[in-house]
Amino acid sequence: MTYETILTEKRDQVTLITLNRPKSLNALNSQVLDELIDAFSAFQADETQNCAVITGSGDKAFAAGADIKEMYDKSAADFYLEDFFAKWTSHIVKATRKPWIAAVNGFALGGGCELAMMADIIIASDKAKFGQPEIKLGVAPGMGGSQRLTRAVGKAKSMDMCLTGRMMDAEEAERSGLVARVVPHDQLLDEGLKSAATIASMPPMAAQVNKEMVNAAFENNLEQGLVHERRLFQILTATEDKKEGMAAFIEKREGSWKGR
Ligand code: CAA
């Protein structure tokens, strides 16, 4: 696959993946997702590669979120029927059993913060800024932010960030447990690659097992599953088929479905 929105490079046993839409502050659109899926799948399959680093091109942003311009025209039914955002977890987080590091070089907002949190370790430049500002767009995190951020920094900080949309600087992010380390901006990539090289030098299977064990602490529980179910139910009540289905029941006739 030829990439247009990301760059990839192998440095010994480490794969470097760079988000490369600097004019859009590396906003994450469907093409970026498709290319990342391909790049992570190649990394996972390549026996010479033991760790990966993902970073953003340009000096300003890791990624400023999901691409708002792509999402603007989509309806709720489009998002639901495409299961929009699902592949980030199924095709990148779950499918990548090898460890990978996010080297956050600037804004990590919305989907950008969520992508960083999908990584096993976040190393931040001292210029990095993290946030879940989706509320300002009339929505909410969709790529795992409300779940992974809350587990990382706890309810107090997560609520504060999600409800106000404010940004957290690198120092606060380290203090809050969101990032493993903060390094000077101009040393970020070197530090990220150095940590990745250390991990890559470990016994590869032991590295994957260690990752799997730590991630086990993030497993879903029943309460979350029930909330998720209720929310999806509530979304379905916005469909034409809900109206038709209930009307058909009351009018004692068969329903006729539109699929949305
Ligand atoms: N989607 C699409 N384009 C984006 C973008 C995004 N998330 N973020 C920035 N851009 C674009 C801007 O539209 C602008 O493009 P033009 O030059 O064509 O106008 C370019 O990148 C540069 O951005 P700004 O001029 O706004 O740069 P700035 O330095 O003034 O501000 C910023 C930087 C504070 C990060 C600001 O760009 C911003 O607030 N971006 C949006 C952040 C956001 O809301 N992210 C959440 C998106 S929703 C989401 O991610 C849902 C989810 O849970 C997955």
mmCIF file of C-alpha atoms and ligand atoms in Angstrom:
data_model
loop_
_atom_site.group_PDB
_atom_site.id
_atom_site.type_symbol
_atom_site.label_atom_id
_atom_site.label_comp_id
_atom_site.label_asym_id
_atom_site.label_seq_id
_atom_site.Cartn_x
_atom_site.Cartn_y
_atom_site.Cartn_z
ATOM 1 C CA MET A 1 0.000 0.000 0.000
ATOM 2 C CA THR A 2 1.313 3.477 -0.862
ATOM 3 C CA TYR A 3 0.856 5.923 1.990
ATOM 4 C CA GLU A 4 -0.191 9.543 1.460
ATOM 5 C CA THR A 5 -1.028 10.630 5.003
ATOM 6 C CA ILE A 6 1.611 8.823 7.047
ATOM 7 C CA LEU A 7 5.320 8.039 6.744
ATOM 8 C CA THR A 8 6.932 4.817 7.907
ATOM 9 C CA GLU A 9 10.528 3.936 8.426
ATOM 10 C CA LYS A 10 12.398 1.003 9.979
ATOM 11 C CA ARG A 11 15.280 1.825 12.302
ATOM 12 C CA ASP A 12 16.877 -1.488 13.201
ATOM 13 C CA GLN A 13 14.180 -3.263 15.247
ATOM 14 C CA VAL A 14 12.009 -0.169 15.649
ATOM 15 C CA THR A 15 9.297 1.025 13.238
ATOM 16 C CA LEU A 16 8.734 4.784 13.191
ATOM 17 C CA ILE A 17 5.278 5.901 12.031
ATOM 18 C CA THR A 18 4.713 9.626 11.457
ATOM 19 C CA LEU A 19 1.270 11.183 11.000
ATOM 20 C CA ASN A 20 1.808 13.449 8.017
ATOM 21 C CA ARG A 21 -0.996 15.946 7.436
ATOM 22 C CA PRO A 22 0.695 18.966 9.015
ATOM 23 C CA LYS A 23 -1.588 21.501 7.266
ATOM 24 C CA SER A 24 -4.572 19.944 9.066
ATOM 25 C CA LEU A 25 -2.565 19.505 12.285
ATOM 26 C CA ASN A 26 -2.466 15.755 11.494
ATOM 27 C CA ALA A 27 -6.250 15.428 11.857
ATOM 28 C CA LEU A 28 -7.298 11.796 11.680
ATOM 29 C CA ASN A 29 -9.532 11.035 8.681
ATOM 30 C CA SER A 30 -10.560 7.695 7.171
ATOM 31 C CA GLN A 31 -7.521 7.592 4.916
ATOM 32 C CA VAL A 32 -5.184 8.066 7.886
ATOM 33 C CA LEU A 33 -6.993 5.244 9.681
ATOM 34 C CA ASP A 34 -6.750 2.880 6.677
ATOM 35 C CA GLU A 35 -3.052 3.642 6.265
ATOM 36 C CA LEU A 36 -2.351 3.242 9.989
ATOM 37 C CA ILE A 37 -4.156 -0.101 9.998
ATOM 38 C CA ASP A 38 -1.927 -1.245 7.147
ATOM 39 C CA ALA A 39 1.250 0.108 8.794
ATOM 40 C CA PHE A 40 0.487 -1.436 12.204
ATOM 41 C CA SER A 41 -0.427 -4.737 10.586
ATOM 42 C CA ALA A 42 2.907 -4.740 8.672
ATOM 43 C CA PHE A 43 4.730 -3.918 11.918
ATOM 44 C CA GLN A 44 2.983 -6.751 13.769
ATOM 45 C CA ALA A 45 3.743 -9.244 10.995
ATOM 46 C CA ASP A 46 7.415 -8.286 10.545
ATOM 47 C CA GLU A 47 9.606 -10.550 12.669
ATOM 48 C CA THR A 48 12.517 -8.091 12.460
ATOM 49 C CA GLN A 49 10.438 -5.378 14.219
ATOM 50 C CA ASN A 50 9.881 -5.468 17.985
ATOM 51 C CA CYS A 51 8.611 -2.009 18.936
ATOM 52 C CA ALA A 52 7.045 1.005 17.175
ATOM 53 C CA VAL A 53 6.933 4.742 17.770
ATOM 54 C CA ILE A 54 4.163 6.997 16.475
ATOM 55 C CA THR A 55 4.589 10.754 16.305
ATOM 56 C CA GLY A 56 3.243 13.757 14.383
ATOM 57 C CA SER A 57 4.921 15.763 11.629
ATOM 58 C CA GLY A 58 5.403 19.496 11.997
ATOM 59 C CA ASP A 59 6.195 21.351 15.164
ATOM 60 C CA LYS A 60 2.667 21.991 16.340
ATOM 61 C CA ALA A 61 0.615 18.859 16.599
ATOM 62 C CA PHE A 62 0.689 15.160 17.301
ATOM 63 C CA ALA A 63 -2.930 15.102 16.067
ATOM 64 C CA ALA A 64 -5.621 17.737 16.618
ATOM 65 C CA GLY A 65 -8.389 15.156 16.606
ATOM 66 C CA ALA A 66 -10.673 13.251 14.300
ATOM 67 C CA ASP A 67 -11.165 15.216 11.075
ATOM 68 C CA ILE A 68 -14.044 17.570 11.822
ATOM 69 C CA LYS A 69 -14.488 18.409 8.123
ATOM 70 C CA GLU A 70 -15.000 14.717 7.310
ATOM 71 C CA MET A 71 -17.508 14.261 10.135
ATOM 72 C CA TYR A 72 -19.505 17.431 9.459
ATOM 73 C CA ASP A 73 -21.961 16.016 6.886
ATOM 74 C CA LYS A 74 -22.485 12.589 8.381
ATOM 75 C CA SER A 75 -25.799 11.691 10.027
ATOM 76 C CA ALA A 76 -26.182 9.724 13.257
ATOM 77 C CA ALA A 77 -27.287 6.748 11.164
ATOM 78 C CA ASP A 78 -24.121 7.039 9.010
ATOM 79 C CA PHE A 79 -21.942 6.984 12.129
ATOM 80 C CA TYR A 80 -23.814 4.039 13.594
ATOM 81 C CA LEU A 81 -24.069 1.989 10.404
ATOM 82 C CA GLU A 82 -20.361 2.478 9.629
ATOM 83 C CA ASP A 83 -19.619 1.778 13.307
ATOM 84 C CA PHE A 84 -17.459 4.874 12.982
ATOM 85 C CA PHE A 85 -14.284 4.744 15.118
ATOM 86 C CA ALA A 86 -14.645 0.990 15.844
ATOM 87 C CA LYS A 87 -11.603 0.012 13.798
ATOM 88 C CA TRP A 88 -9.272 2.078 15.964
ATOM 89 C CA THR A 89 -9.762 -0.421 18.751
ATOM 90 C CA SER A 90 -10.340 -3.609 16.753
ATOM 91 C CA HIS A 91 -7.734 -3.146 14.004
ATOM 92 C CA ILE A 92 -5.039 -1.168 15.809
ATOM 93 C CA VAL A 93 -5.250 -1.602 19.605
ATOM 94 C CA LYS A 94 -6.360 -5.252 19.669
ATOM 95 C CA ALA A 95 -4.474 -6.335 16.558
ATOM 96 C CA THR A 96 -1.117 -4.898 17.637
ATOM 97 C CA ARG A 97 0.254 -7.256 20.260
ATOM 98 C CA LYS A 98 3.756 -5.817 20.052
ATOM 99 C CA PRO A 99 4.481 -2.735 22.190
ATOM 100 C CA TRP A 100 4.345 0.774 20.744
ATOM 101 C CA ILE A 101 5.050 4.251 22.056
ATOM 102 C CA ALA A 102 3.353 7.585 21.293
ATOM 103 C CA ALA A 103 5.895 10.406 21.131
ATOM 104 C CA VAL A 104 3.570 13.389 21.534
ATOM 105 C CA ASN A 105 5.126 16.460 19.946
ATOM 106 C CA GLY A 106 2.331 19.043 20.343
ATOM 107 C CA PHE A 107 -1.479 19.137 20.399
ATOM 108 C CA ALA A 108 -3.022 15.763 21.203
ATOM 109 C CA LEU A 109 -6.696 16.690 21.168
ATOM 110 C CA GLY A 110 -9.852 14.605 20.837
ATOM 111 C CA GLY A 111 -8.936 11.643 18.651
ATOM 112 C CA GLY A 112 -5.283 12.717 18.906
ATOM 113 C CA CYS A 113 -5.330 12.321 22.678
ATOM 114 C CA GLU A 114 -7.265 9.087 22.212
ATOM 115 C CA LEU A 115 -4.697 7.752 19.728
ATOM 116 C CA ALA A 116 -1.876 8.590 22.140
ATOM 117 C CA MET A 117 -3.752 6.730 24.886
ATOM 118 C CA MET A 118 -4.061 3.655 22.638
ATOM 119 C CA ALA A 119 -0.267 3.402 22.759
ATOM 120 C CA ASP A 120 1.390 1.402 25.528
ATOM 121 C CA ILE A 121 3.558 4.308 26.683
ATOM 122 C CA ILE A 122 3.205 8.050 26.102
ATOM 123 C CA ILE A 123 6.349 10.173 26.071
ATOM 124 C CA ALA A 124 5.549 13.875 25.799
ATOM 125 C CA SER A 125 7.484 16.874 24.595
ATOM 126 C CA ASP A 126 7.430 19.737 27.097
ATOM 127 C CA LYS A 127 5.280 21.555 24.495
ATOM 128 C CA ALA A 128 2.630 18.817 24.338
ATOM 129 C CA LYS A 129 -0.975 19.606 25.180
ATOM 130 C CA PHE A 130 -3.686 17.038 25.809
ATOM 131 C CA GLY A 131 -7.432 17.512 25.722
ATOM 132 C CA GLN A 132 -10.859 16.079 24.951
ATOM 133 C CA PRO A 133 -12.578 19.192 23.560
ATOM 134 C CA GLU A 134 -15.369 17.301 21.743
ATOM 135 C CA ILE A 135 -18.007 18.858 24.004
ATOM 136 C CA LYS A 136 -17.335 22.181 22.278
ATOM 137 C CA LEU A 137 -18.419 20.547 19.013
ATOM 138 C CA GLY A 138 -21.652 19.291 20.562
ATOM 139 C CA VAL A 139 -20.374 15.729 20.805
ATOM 140 C CA ALA A 140 -18.216 13.605 23.108
ATOM 141 C CA PRO A 141 -15.133 11.405 22.793
ATOM 142 C CA GLY A 142 -15.703 8.509 20.384
ATOM 143 C CA MET A 143 -12.344 6.756 20.140
ATOM 144 C CA GLY A 144 -12.088 5.725 23.788
ATOM 145 C CA GLY A 145 -11.318 9.040 25.484
ATOM 146 C CA SER A 146 -13.942 8.898 28.197
ATOM 147 C CA GLN A 147 -12.801 5.377 29.127
ATOM 148 C CA ARG A 148 -9.012 5.436 28.684
ATOM 149 C CA LEU A 149 -8.574 8.963 30.059
ATOM 150 C CA THR A 150 -10.625 8.148 33.155
ATOM 151 C CA ARG A 151 -8.597 5.021 33.802
ATOM 152 C CA ALA A 152 -5.363 6.956 33.284
ATOM 153 C CA VAL A 153 -6.024 10.121 35.306
ATOM 154 C CA GLY A 154 -9.073 9.253 37.429
ATOM 155 C CA LYS A 155 -12.606 10.644 37.460
ATOM 156 C CA ALA A 156 -11.814 14.131 38.777
ATOM 157 C CA LYS A 157 -9.390 15.145 36.032
ATOM 158 C CA SER A 158 -11.221 13.254 33.321
ATOM 159 C CA MET A 159 -14.556 14.931 34.121
ATOM 160 C CA ASP A 160 -12.819 18.293 34.288
ATOM 161 C CA MET A 161 -11.262 17.815 30.866
ATOM 162 C CA CYS A 162 -14.291 16.275 29.146
ATOM 163 C CA LEU A 163 -16.814 18.755 30.560
ATOM 164 C CA THR A 164 -14.778 21.940 30.123
ATOM 165 C CA GLY A 165 -12.773 20.882 27.060
ATOM 166 C CA ARG A 166 -9.691 22.442 28.624
ATOM 167 C CA MET A 167 -6.191 21.350 27.706
ATOM 168 C CA MET A 168 -3.673 19.791 30.075
ATOM 169 C CA ASP A 169 -0.027 20.690 29.566
ATOM 170 C CA ALA A 170 2.762 18.103 29.623
ATOM 171 C CA GLU A 171 3.724 18.757 33.225
ATOM 172 C CA GLU A 172 0.155 18.263 34.467
ATOM 173 C CA ALA A 173 -0.194 15.209 32.224
ATOM 174 C CA GLU A 174 2.859 13.608 33.823
ATOM 175 C CA ARG A 175 1.706 14.516 37.323
ATOM 176 C CA SER A 176 -1.722 13.020 36.564
ATOM 177 C CA GLY A 177 -0.354 9.732 35.266
ATOM 178 C CA LEU A 178 -1.310 10.248 31.640
ATOM 179 C CA VAL A 179 2.250 10.260 30.319
ATOM 180 C CA ALA A 180 5.261 8.236 31.380
ATOM 181 C CA ARG A 181 7.854 10.947 30.832
ATOM 182 C CA VAL A 182 8.235 14.544 29.663
ATOM 183 C CA VAL A 183 11.356 15.442 27.690
ATOM 184 C CA PRO A 184 12.617 18.645 26.069
ATOM 185 C CA HIS A 185 10.866 19.226 22.754
ATOM 186 C CA ASP A 186 13.995 18.881 20.606
ATOM 187 C CA GLN A 187 14.904 15.554 22.235
ATOM 188 C CA LEU A 188 11.476 13.936 21.916
ATOM 189 C CA LEU A 189 12.071 11.738 18.901
ATOM 190 C CA ASP A 190 15.499 10.594 20.091
ATOM 191 C CA GLU A 191 14.104 9.744 23.520
ATOM 192 C CA GLY A 192 11.121 7.926 22.007
ATOM 193 C CA LEU A 193 13.347 5.909 19.685
ATOM 194 C CA LYS A 194 15.792 5.173 22.508
ATOM 195 C CA SER A 195 13.025 3.795 24.754
ATOM 196 C CA ALA A 196 11.666 1.809 21.814
ATOM 197 C CA ALA A 197 15.128 0.375 21.125
ATOM 198 C CA THR A 198 15.401 -0.718 24.775
ATOM 199 C CA ILE A 199 12.032 -2.461 24.564
ATOM 200 C CA ALA A 200 12.962 -3.938 21.177
ATOM 201 C CA SER A 201 16.083 -5.489 22.717
ATOM 202 C CA MET A 202 14.022 -7.441 25.278
ATOM 203 C CA PRO A 203 12.861 -11.015 24.636
ATOM 204 C CA PRO A 204 10.052 -10.305 22.117
ATOM 205 C CA MET A 205 7.506 -12.749 23.461
ATOM 206 C CA ALA A 206 8.094 -11.615 27.052
ATOM 207 C CA ALA A 207 7.486 -8.026 25.883
ATOM 208 C CA GLN A 208 4.147 -8.984 24.361
ATOM 209 C CA VAL A 209 3.147 -10.948 27.457
ATOM 210 C CA ASN A 210 4.053 -8.055 29.770
ATOM 211 C CA LYS A 211 1.952 -5.733 27.611
ATOM 212 C CA GLU A 212 -0.974 -8.166 27.655
ATOM 213 C CA MET A 213 -0.829 -8.433 31.447
ATOM 214 C CA VAL A 214 -0.841 -4.694 32.062
ATOM 215 C CA ASN A 215 -3.668 -4.274 29.568
ATOM 216 C CA ALA A 216 -5.708 -6.881 31.440
ATOM 217 C CA ALA A 217 -6.197 -4.191 34.096
ATOM 218 C CA PHE A 218 -8.275 -2.305 31.496
ATOM 219 C CA GLU A 219 -10.885 -5.018 30.869
ATOM 220 C CA ASN A 220 -14.549 -4.117 30.724
ATOM 221 C CA ASN A 221 -16.855 -4.934 33.584
ATOM 222 C CA LEU A 222 -20.598 -5.543 33.668
ATOM 223 C CA GLU A 223 -21.474 -2.029 34.778
ATOM 224 C CA GLN A 224 -19.734 -0.481 31.775
ATOM 225 C CA GLY A 225 -21.362 -2.964 29.456
ATOM 226 C CA LEU A 226 -24.799 -2.080 30.798
ATOM 227 C CA VAL A 227 -24.224 1.657 30.395
ATOM 228 C CA HIS A 228 -22.979 1.098 26.855
ATOM 229 C CA GLU A 229 -26.080 -0.943 26.073
ATOM 230 C CA ARG A 230 -28.411 1.743 27.479
ATOM 231 C CA ARG A 231 -26.728 4.493 25.482
ATOM 232 C CA LEU A 232 -27.031 2.535 22.235
ATOM 233 C CA PHE A 233 -30.651 1.852 23.020
ATOM 234 C CA GLN A 234 -31.233 5.559 23.541
ATOM 235 C CA ILE A 235 -29.562 6.350 20.199
ATOM 236 C CA LEU A 236 -31.786 3.829 18.431
ATOM 237 C CA THR A 237 -34.845 5.700 19.651
ATOM 238 C CA ALA A 238 -33.848 8.436 17.158
ATOM 239 C CA THR A 239 -34.373 6.122 14.163
ATOM 240 C CA GLU A 240 -37.356 6.013 11.820
ATOM 241 C CA ASP A 241 -37.543 2.274 12.381
ATOM 242 C CA LYS A 242 -38.205 2.797 16.100
ATOM 243 C CA LYS A 243 -41.171 5.024 15.272
ATOM 244 C CA GLU A 244 -42.459 2.570 12.695
ATOM 245 C CA GLY A 245 -41.900 -0.475 14.897
ATOM 246 C CA MET A 246 -43.799 0.922 17.835
ATOM 247 C CA ALA A 247 -46.557 2.317 15.600
ATOM 248 C CA ALA A 248 -46.887 -1.101 13.902
ATOM 249 C CA PHE A 249 -47.247 -2.779 17.310
ATOM 250 C CA ILE A 250 -49.917 -0.355 18.493
ATOM 251 C CA GLU A 251 -51.770 -0.562 15.151
ATOM 252 C CA LYS A 252 -51.496 -4.360 15.187
ATOM 253 C CA ARG A 253 -49.754 -4.649 11.793
ATOM 254 C CA GLU A 254 -46.357 -5.752 10.405
ATOM 255 C CA GLY A 255 -43.608 -3.114 10.399
ATOM 256 C CA SER A 256 -41.900 -1.884 7.240
ATOM 257 C CA TRP A 257 -38.229 -1.070 7.780
ATOM 258 C CA LYS A 258 -35.971 1.657 6.380
ATOM 259 C CA GLY A 259 -32.775 0.428 8.081
ATOM 260 C CA ARG A 260 -32.121 3.795 9.731
HETATM 261 N N1 CAA B 1 -10.194 18.384 11.936
HETATM 262 C C1 CAA B 1 -10.013 18.989 10.757
HETATM 263 N N2 CAA B 1 -9.191 20.033 10.566
HETATM 264 C C2 CAA B 1 -8.522 20.506 11.634
HETATM 265 C C3 CAA B 1 -8.657 19.934 12.910
HETATM 266 C C4 CAA B 1 -9.535 18.819 13.053
HETATM 267 N N3 CAA B 1 -9.710 18.171 14.202
HETATM 268 N N4 CAA B 1 -7.897 20.631 13.784
HETATM 269 C C5 CAA B 1 -7.289 21.590 13.069
HETATM 270 N N5 CAA B 1 -7.660 21.525 11.769
HETATM 271 C C6 CAA B 1 -7.244 22.384 10.666
HETATM 272 C C7 CAA B 1 -7.898 23.740 10.757
HETATM 273 O O1 CAA B 1 -9.197 23.702 10.225
HETATM 274 C C8 CAA B 1 -6.948 24.574 9.938
HETATM 275 O O2 CAA B 1 -7.209 24.320 8.565
HETATM 276 P P1 CAA B 1 -7.344 25.581 7.543
HETATM 277 O O3 CAA B 1 -5.952 26.181 7.531
HETATM 278 O O4 CAA B 1 -7.713 24.913 6.263
HETATM 279 O O5 CAA B 1 -8.359 26.482 8.115
HETATM 280 C C9 CAA B 1 -5.590 23.971 10.273
HETATM 281 O O6 CAA B 1 -5.849 22.661 10.765
HETATM 282 C C10 CAA B 1 -4.834 24.719 11.323
HETATM 283 O O7 CAA B 1 -5.673 24.873 12.471
HETATM 284 P P2 CAA B 1 -5.942 26.261 13.189
HETATM 285 O O8 CAA B 1 -5.852 27.381 12.217
HETATM 286 O O9 CAA B 1 -7.200 26.135 13.971
HETATM 287 O O10 CAA B 1 -4.662 26.323 14.166
HETATM 288 P P3 CAA B 1 -4.545 27.091 15.550
HETATM 289 O O11 CAA B 1 -3.111 27.040 15.923
HETATM 290 O O12 CAA B 1 -5.227 28.416 15.499
HETATM 291 O O13 CAA B 1 -5.385 26.197 16.601
HETATM 292 C C11 CAA B 1 -6.071 24.125 17.618
HETATM 293 C C12 CAA B 1 -4.934 24.914 16.933
HETATM 294 C C13 CAA B 1 -6.358 24.734 18.990
HETATM 295 C C14 CAA B 1 -5.573 22.691 17.787
HETATM 296 C C15 CAA B 1 -7.352 24.197 16.755
HETATM 297 O O14 CAA B 1 -7.005 23.809 15.433
HETATM 298 C C16 CAA B 1 -8.464 23.288 17.220
HETATM 299 O O15 CAA B 1 -9.132 23.604 18.183
HETATM 300 N N6 CAA B 1 -8.690 22.163 16.489
HETATM 301 C C17 CAA B 1 -9.792 21.278 16.760
HETATM 302 C C18 CAA B 1 -9.544 20.460 18.007
HETATM 303 C C19 CAA B 1 -10.730 19.561 18.261
HETATM 304 O O16 CAA B 1 -11.834 20.002 18.476
HETATM 305 N N7 CAA B 1 -10.486 18.232 18.239
HETATM 306 C C20 CAA B 1 -11.502 17.250 18.472
HETATM 307 C C21 CAA B 1 -12.088 16.789 17.140
HETATM 308 S S1 CAA B 1 -13.513 15.735 17.346
HETATM 309 C C22 CAA B 1 -12.864 14.239 17.759
HETATM 310 O O17 CAA B 1 -11.673 14.020 17.791
HETATM 311 C C23 CAA B 1 -13.915 13.168 18.066
HETATM 312 C C24 CAA B 1 -13.389 11.954 18.715
HETATM 313 O O18 CAA B 1 -13.588 11.656 19.884
HETATM 314 C C25 CAA B 1 -12.577 11.004 17.968
#
